[in-house]
Coordinates of C-alpha atoms in Angstrom, one line a residue:
M1 CA -33.3 -27.9 -21.4
I2 CA -31.5 -26.1 -18.6
F3 CA -30.3 -22.6 -19.4
S4 CA -27.2 -21.4 -17.6
S5 CA -26.6 -17.7 -17.1
K6 CA -23.2 -16.1 -17.3
P7 CA -22.0 -14.1 -14.3
K8 CA -23.0 -10.5 -14.3
I9 CA -21.0 -7.8 -12.4
E10 CA -23.0 -4.6 -11.6
I11 CA -21.2 -1.5 -10.4
V12 CA -23.6 -0.2 -7.8
K13 CA -21.8 3.0 -6.7
E14 CA -18.4 4.6 -6.1
I15 CA -17.5 5.0 -2.4
D16 CA -16.2 8.3 -0.9
T17 CA -13.0 7.0 0.8
A18 CA -11.9 10.3 2.3
A19 CA -12.7 8.9 5.8
Y20 CA -10.8 5.7 5.3
H21 CA -7.0 6.1 5.7
W22 CA -6.3 2.6 4.3
C23 CA -8.3 2.9 1.0
N24 CA -7.6 5.0 -2.1
E25 CA -10.6 4.2 -4.2
A26 CA -13.5 1.8 -3.9
L27 CA -16.6 0.6 -5.7
L28 CA -19.6 -1.3 -4.3
I29 CA -20.3 -4.1 -6.7
Y30 CA -23.0 -6.8 -7.0
V31 CA -22.3 -10.2 -8.4
K32 CA -25.2 -12.1 -10.0
N33 CA -24.9 -15.7 -11.2
G34 CA -21.5 -16.0 -9.7
L35 CA -19.7 -19.3 -10.2
A36 CA -18.9 -19.6 -6.4
V37 CA -15.5 -21.1 -7.0
L38 CA -13.5 -18.4 -5.2
T39 CA -15.0 -19.0 -1.8
K40 CA -14.5 -20.1 1.8
R41 CA -15.5 -23.2 3.7
S42 CA -15.3 -24.0 7.4
S43 CA -15.8 -26.8 9.9
E44 CA -17.9 -26.8 13.0
Y45 CA -16.6 -25.0 16.1
D46 CA -14.8 -27.3 18.5
C47 CA -14.8 -27.2 22.3
D48 CA -12.3 -24.3 22.3
Y49 CA -14.7 -22.2 20.1
S50 CA -12.4 -22.4 17.1
C51 CA -12.9 -23.8 13.7
K52 CA -10.8 -24.9 10.7
G53 CA -11.3 -23.1 7.4
Q54 CA -9.9 -22.7 3.9
L55 CA -10.0 -20.1 1.2
L56 CA -10.6 -22.0 -2.1
L57 CA -10.2 -21.4 -5.8
N58 CA -11.7 -24.1 -8.0
G59 CA -11.6 -26.5 -5.0
T60 CA -7.8 -25.8 -4.4
P61 CA -7.0 -24.5 -0.9
L62 CA -5.1 -21.2 -1.2
I63 CA -5.0 -20.5 2.6
Q64 CA -5.7 -22.9 5.4
G65 CA -6.4 -21.8 9.0
N66 CA -7.5 -22.5 12.5
Y67 CA -9.8 -19.6 13.5
P68 CA -10.7 -18.7 17.1
G69 CA -14.1 -17.4 18.0
C70 CA -12.6 -14.6 20.0
P71 CA -12.3 -11.4 17.8
T72 CA -9.0 -10.2 19.4
C73 CA -7.3 -13.7 19.2
T74 CA -4.9 -14.4 16.5
A75 CA -5.6 -17.1 14.0
M76 CA -3.1 -19.8 12.9
L77 CA -2.6 -19.9 9.1
A78 CA -0.9 -22.4 6.8
R79 CA -0.1 -22.4 3.1
G80 CA -2.6 -24.0 0.7
Y81 CA -1.6 -26.1 -2.3
G82 CA -0.7 -23.1 -4.5
I83 CA -2.7 -21.0 -6.8
E84 CA -0.6 -22.4 -9.7
Q85 CA -2.5 -25.7 -9.0
A86 CA -6.0 -24.1 -9.2
D87 CA -6.4 -24.2 -13.0
C88 CA -7.9 -20.7 -13.2
P89 CA -8.1 -19.4 -16.8
E90 CA -10.0 -16.3 -15.6
L91 CA -7.0 -15.2 -13.6
L92 CA -4.7 -15.8 -16.6
E93 CA -7.1 -13.8 -18.7
V94 CA -6.9 -10.7 -16.5
R95 CA -3.2 -11.0 -15.6
D96 CA -1.8 -9.4 -18.7
R97 CA -4.3 -6.5 -18.8
I98 CA -3.8 -5.8 -15.1
N99 CA -0.1 -5.4 -15.7
Q100 CA -0.8 -2.1 -17.6
D101 CA -0.5 1.3 -15.9
Y102 CA -3.3 1.9 -13.4
V103 CA -6.0 4.3 -14.5
N104 CA -8.8 4.2 -12.0
I105 CA -10.9 1.8 -10.0
R106 CA -13.8 1.7 -12.6
T107 CA -11.4 0.8 -15.4
S108 CA -9.9 -1.9 -13.2
A109 CA -13.4 -3.3 -12.3
E110 CA -14.1 -3.8 -16.0
T111 CA -10.8 -5.6 -16.4
L112 CA -11.4 -7.9 -13.4
K113 CA -15.0 -8.9 -14.4
P114 CA -13.9 -12.5 -15.4
L115 CA -12.3 -13.0 -12.0
L116 CA -15.1 -11.3 -10.1
G117 CA -17.5 -13.7 -11.8
L118 CA -15.9 -16.5 -9.7
L119 CA -17.3 -15.1 -6.5
E120 CA -20.6 -16.1 -4.9
D121 CA -23.7 -14.0 -5.5
G122 CA -23.8 -10.9 -3.4
Y123 CA -22.3 -7.5 -2.6
Y124 CA -18.6 -6.9 -2.5
L125 CA -16.2 -3.9 -2.4
L126 CA -13.5 -3.6 -5.0
A127 CA -10.9 -1.3 -3.5
D128 CA -7.5 0.1 -4.4
V129 CA -5.5 -0.6 -1.2
Y130 CA -1.8 -0.2 -0.5
H131 CA -0.6 -3.3 1.3
T132 CA 2.6 -4.1 3.2
P133 CA 4.6 -7.1 1.8
T134 CA 5.4 -8.3 5.3
D135 CA 3.8 -10.5 7.9
G136 CA 3.0 -7.6 10.2
E137 CA 6.3 -8.1 12.2
N138 CA 8.8 -7.0 9.5
R139 CA 9.4 -10.4 8.0
Y140 CA 8.8 -10.9 4.2
F141 CA 5.2 -12.0 3.8
A142 CA 5.9 -15.0 1.6
N143 CA 8.4 -16.6 4.0
V144 CA 5.6 -18.5 5.8
P145 CA 5.8 -22.0 7.2
D146 CA 3.9 -24.8 5.5
A147 CA 2.2 -25.9 8.7
L148 CA -0.1 -23.9 11.0
A149 CA 1.5 -21.0 12.7
Y150 CA 0.3 -17.8 14.3
F151 CA 0.0 -14.9 11.9
S152 CA -0.2 -11.6 13.8
P153 CA -2.5 -9.7 11.3
A154 CA -5.0 -12.6 11.3
C155 CA -7.3 -11.3 14.0
D156 CA -10.6 -9.5 13.6
S157 CA -9.5 -6.8 16.0
Y158 CA -6.0 -5.9 17.4
Y159 CA -6.1 -5.0 21.1
N160 CA -3.8 -2.2 22.4
H161 CA -3.2 -2.5 26.1
A162 CA -1.9 1.0 26.6
F163 CA -5.1 2.5 25.4
M164 CA -7.4 -0.5 26.3
C165 CA -8.8 -0.3 22.8
A166 CA -9.3 -2.8 20.0
I167 CA -8.8 -1.6 16.4
Y168 CA -11.1 -3.4 13.9
G169 CA -9.2 -5.0 11.0
F170 CA -8.7 -3.5 7.5
P171 CA -6.7 -4.8 4.5
K172 CA -3.0 -4.1 5.2
Y173 CA -0.7 -7.2 5.3
L174 CA -0.3 -10.0 2.8
Y175 CA -0.3 -13.8 2.9
P176 CA 1.0 -15.8 -0.1
T177 CA -1.0 -18.2 -2.3
Q178 CA 2.0 -19.7 -4.1
S179 CA 5.3 -21.2 -3.2
N180 CA 8.5 -19.2 -3.2
A181 CA 9.8 -21.7 -5.8
C182 CA 7.7 -19.8 -8.3
L183 CA 9.6 -16.6 -7.9
N184 CA 11.8 -15.5 -10.8
Q185 CA 14.0 -12.7 -9.4
K186 CA 14.8 -11.3 -12.8
H187 CA 11.1 -11.1 -13.6
A188 CA 10.5 -9.3 -10.3
E189 CA 13.3 -6.8 -10.9
S190 CA 11.7 -5.9 -14.2
Y191 CA 9.0 -4.1 -12.2
L192 CA 11.4 -2.0 -10.1
E193 CA 11.1 1.3 -12.0
R194 CA 7.4 0.9 -12.5
M195 CA 6.7 0.2 -8.8
K196 CA 8.0 3.7 -8.0
Q197 CA 5.2 5.4 -9.9
P198 CA 1.7 6.3 -8.6
N199 CA 0.1 4.5 -11.6
A200 CA 2.1 1.3 -11.0
P201 CA 0.4 -1.9 -12.2
R202 CA -1.7 -3.3 -9.5
A203 CA -1.5 -6.7 -7.8
I204 CA -4.8 -8.6 -7.0
A205 CA -5.7 -9.5 -3.4
Y206 CA -8.7 -11.0 -1.5
H207 CA -9.4 -9.6 2.0
H208 CA -9.3 -12.8 4.0
R209 CA -9.5 -11.9 7.7
G210 CA -8.7 -8.9 10.0
F211 CA -5.7 -7.2 8.6
T212 CA -4.8 -10.0 6.2
S213 CA -5.3 -10.3 2.5
A214 CA -4.5 -13.3 0.3
L215 CA -2.3 -12.2 -2.7
L216 CA -4.0 -13.8 -5.7
D217 CA -1.7 -12.4 -8.3
G218 CA 1.4 -10.2 -8.0
H219 CA 4.0 -12.1 -6.1
H220 CA 6.7 -10.7 -8.4
K221 CA 5.4 -7.2 -7.9
A222 CA 5.4 -7.8 -4.1
Y223 CA 9.1 -8.8 -4.2
A224 CA 9.9 -5.7 -6.3
A225 CA 8.1 -3.5 -3.8
A226 CA 10.1 -5.1 -0.9
L227 CA 13.4 -4.5 -2.7
L228 CA 12.4 -0.8 -2.9
G229 CA 10.8 -0.7 0.6
V230 CA 7.5 0.7 -0.8
Q231 CA 3.9 -0.3 -0.4
L232 CA 2.3 -2.7 -2.9
P233 CA -0.9 -1.3 -4.5
C234 CA -3.5 -4.1 -4.7
L235 CA -6.9 -4.3 -6.3
T236 CA -8.6 -5.9 -3.3
I237 CA -11.8 -7.9 -3.2
I238 CA -13.5 -7.3 0.1
P239 CA -16.5 -9.6 1.0
M240 CA -19.1 -8.7 3.5
T241 CA -17.5 -9.3 6.9
A242 CA -20.3 -8.7 9.4
M243 CA -23.9 -7.6 10.0
W244 CA -24.8 -5.6 13.1
H245 CA -27.6 -3.6 14.7
H246 CA -27.2 0.0 16.0
G247 CA -29.6 0.1 18.9
V248 CA -29.6 3.9 19.3
K249 CA -30.4 4.5 15.6
N250 CA -32.5 1.3 15.4
A251 CA -30.8 0.5 12.1
D252 CA -29.1 -2.6 10.6
Y253 CA -25.7 -2.3 9.0
C254 CA -23.5 -4.4 6.8
S255 CA -19.7 -4.2 7.0
F256 CA -17.1 -4.7 4.4
S257 CA -14.0 -4.5 6.6
D258 CA -14.0 -1.0 8.0
I259 CA -16.6 0.4 5.6
H260 CA -20.2 0.2 6.6
F261 CA -23.5 0.5 4.8
L262 CA -27.1 0.6 6.0
K263 CA -28.8 -2.6 5.0
S264 CA -31.4 -0.5 3.2
E265 CA -28.6 0.6 0.8
L266 CA -28.2 -3.0 -0.4
P267 CA -31.7 -3.8 -1.8
K268 CA -30.6 -7.2 -3.2
F269 CA -29.1 -8.4 0.0
K270 CA -30.8 -11.5 1.3
G271 CA -28.6 -12.2 4.3
I272 CA -25.2 -13.8 4.7
P273 CA -25.5 -17.3 3.1
K274 CA -25.5 -20.1 5.6
R275 CA -22.9 -22.7 4.8
Q276 CA -23.0 -26.3 6.1
P277 CA -20.0 -27.0 8.2
Q278 CA -17.6 -29.4 6.5
E279 CA -15.0 -31.8 7.7
I280 CA -11.6 -30.2 7.0
T281 CA -8.2 -31.7 7.3
I282 CA -5.3 -29.2 7.1
E283 CA -2.4 -30.8 5.2
P284 CA 0.9 -29.1 4.3
P285 CA 1.4 -28.7 0.6
A286 CA 3.6 -31.2 -1.3
V287 CA 6.2 -28.5 -2.2
P288 CA 8.0 -27.1 0.9
N289 CA 8.3 -23.3 1.0
Q290 CA 12.0 -22.5 0.9
P291 CA 12.5 -19.0 2.5
I292 CA 13.6 -16.2 0.3
S293 CA 16.7 -14.2 1.4
E294 CA 15.7 -11.0 3.1
K295 CA 19.2 -9.3 3.0
D296 CA 18.4 -7.1 0.0
L297 CA 14.8 -6.3 1.1
H298 CA 14.0 -3.0 2.8
L299 CA 11.6 -4.5 5.3
E300 CA 12.6 -1.9 7.9
N301 CA 10.6 0.7 6.0
Y302 CA 7.3 -1.0 6.8
I303 CA 5.1 -0.3 9.8
P304 CA 4.5 -3.3 12.1
I305 CA 1.0 -4.1 13.2
D306 CA 1.4 -3.1 16.8
V307 CA 2.7 0.3 15.9
L308 CA 0.0 0.7 13.2
T309 CA -2.9 -0.1 15.5
G310 CA -1.3 1.7 18.5
F311 CA -1.4 4.9 16.5
F312 CA -5.1 4.6 15.8
A313 CA -5.9 3.3 19.3
A314 CA -4.4 6.5 20.6
G315 CA -7.0 8.4 18.4
L316 CA -4.3 10.2 16.5
D317 CA -4.4 11.8 13.1
E318 CA -1.1 12.3 11.2
S319 CA -2.1 15.7 9.8
A320 CA -3.0 17.0 13.3
I321 CA 0.4 16.2 14.9
T322 CA 2.2 19.5 15.1
E323 CA 5.3 20.7 17.0
A324 CA 2.9 22.6 19.3
L325 CA 1.0 19.3 20.1
I326 CA 4.3 17.5 20.7
Q327 CA 5.4 20.3 23.1
E328 CA 2.0 20.0 24.9
W329 CA 2.5 16.3 25.4
I330 CA 6.0 16.9 26.6
G331 CA 4.8 19.4 29.2
S332 CA 1.9 17.1 30.3
C333 CA 2.0 15.1 33.5
E334 CA -0.5 12.6 32.2
S335 CA 0.9 9.2 31.4
R336 CA -1.7 8.8 28.6
D337 CA -0.1 11.8 26.8
K338 CA 3.3 10.1 27.1
D339 CA 1.8 7.0 25.5
K340 CA 0.4 9.2 22.7
L341 CA 3.8 10.8 22.2
E342 CA 5.4 7.4 21.9
S343 CA 2.8 6.1 19.5
A344 CA 3.3 9.2 17.3
L345 CA 7.1 8.8 17.2
L346 CA 6.9 5.1 16.3
Y347 CA 4.3 5.7 13.6
L348 CA 5.9 8.8 12.0
A349 CA 9.3 7.0 12.0
K350 CA 7.8 4.8 9.2
T351 CA 5.5 7.2 7.4
N352 CA 7.4 10.6 7.8
P353 CA 10.9 10.0 9.1
E354 CA 11.9 13.7 8.8
R355 CA 9.1 14.9 11.1
A356 CA 9.7 11.9 13.4
C357 CA 13.4 13.0 13.8
T358 CA 12.4 16.6 14.5
F359 CA 9.9 15.5 17.2
A360 CA 12.4 13.0 18.7
K361 CA 15.0 15.8 19.2
L362 CA 12.4 17.8 21.1
V363 CA 11.8 14.8 23.4
I364 CA 15.5 14.3 24.0
A365 CA 16.0 18.0 24.7
A366 CA 13.3 17.9 27.4
K367 CA 13.9 17.0 31.0
D368 CA 15.0 13.3 31.4
D369 CA 12.0 11.6 33.1
T370 CA 11.0 8.0 33.4
L371 CA 7.6 8.9 31.9
F372 CA 9.2 10.3 28.8
P373 CA 9.6 8.0 25.7
T374 CA 13.2 9.1 25.5
K375 CA 14.5 5.7 24.6
T376 CA 12.0 5.6 21.7
A377 CA 13.2 9.0 20.6
F378 CA 16.8 7.8 20.5
A379 CA 15.7 4.7 18.6
V380 CA 14.0 6.8 16.0
L381 CA 17.1 8.8 15.4
L382 CA 19.2 5.6 15.1
Q383 CA 17.0 4.6 12.1
H384 CA 17.8 7.9 10.3
K385 CA 21.4 8.9 10.9
S386 CA 22.8 12.3 9.9
P387 CA 25.7 14.6 10.9
E388 CA 23.3 16.6 13.1
T389 CA 22.1 13.4 14.8
E390 CA 25.7 12.2 15.4
Q391 CA 26.6 15.4 17.1
L392 CA 23.5 15.1 19.4
F393 CA 24.7 11.6 20.4
L394 CA 28.2 12.8 21.0
D395 CA 26.9 15.6 23.2
Y396 CA 25.0 13.1 25.2
L397 CA 28.2 11.0 25.8
V398 CA 30.1 14.1 26.8
S399 CA 27.5 15.1 29.4
H400 CA 26.7 11.6 30.8
D401 CA 28.6 8.5 32.0
K402 CA 28.2 4.8 31.5
T403 CA 25.6 4.6 34.3
S404 CA 23.1 6.9 32.5
R405 CA 19.8 5.4 31.4
Y406 CA 20.4 5.7 27.7
W407 CA 24.2 5.2 27.4
E408 CA 23.8 1.8 25.8
I409 CA 21.4 2.8 23.0
V410 CA 23.5 6.0 22.3
T411 CA 26.7 4.1 22.0
S412 CA 25.1 1.7 19.6
Y413 CA 25.0 4.5 17.0
W414 CA 28.5 3.6 15.9
E415 CA 28.2 -0.2 16.1
D416 CA 27.7 -0.7 12.4
E417 CA 30.9 1.1 11.7
A418 CA 33.0 -1.1 13.9

């Protein structure tokens, strides 16, 4: 007689996430006797050093892709056949319970055990991560084409040319696993009040690649978040993404996105399982994905991937950006300081508009110089209009003429009122 063992989920330890700006809470977990039906498969690499791959649930592709070997190159993604086709009772089992108010990551881990049992054996992180319901370029995340198309966050590392630095990926942007035809707007709107609260019910995501997570459950919550222009909190499964050796410390490390552990901290780790390459044909799903109207969505509130990664490539810390530092950058002759100033303005315009406007006014008040991000400063103020801002723009028009460098962007302040 063959005895089958049920999946067992062991909570190894809680992670101190203070050093990780993208993560609220996290647990290191170990899956034993996993069913291995929420998994990935890939083809052999071709002559262009790229391979085809799929994220699967019960054999149903949720995401399909063409993945380059270069870590800073963007992958092409395509919709799978839809999570509604995957016949997953475990997901249905946790769905109702996950719609309760969020308590903490340990409570959520207990709730998600049936779903976590679908993973392969091994270590994972379960993290509470705020995601952006966009494609990284201020389009609604679920309005993706059926066929392969470049998806900006689907790169292992995002390269910033101004600072000649690559930022390693972490969960931030979402990719859908179901068709927009499944969206019920009234159901989504029922979440509106709850999504404003810190203990809002969580969605469920699987960190797929780079800055991209597959949304396994919570498409209605994501729509509600986009209507409000707020982040979507997701209980995020993060598989091991890399192994590497630190020569100076002569130590081996295992990475789960941007969180790293010494290999010695994972005593049950037996190496990343080797999968046999498979023949993969990427086919569009049978149901075309009709785009959802974005006119009522506040997508302008979300930070795009180039601004997000530019801020960290500049080595900036939001809490350390003060008026004194802004003035120091304004007074500097170094072009690198001007790049830092621009990165700070663009980032704060999304995360702290009031401070961004204050700093933008300091830039505009300074000497007009081609090295200054003055146009960026005006653009920040255009996003957050006020009587004081309008007076500043009027003063500019009075003291300049149509040949001035910023005349066009200043006059655009009143275009919406025409």
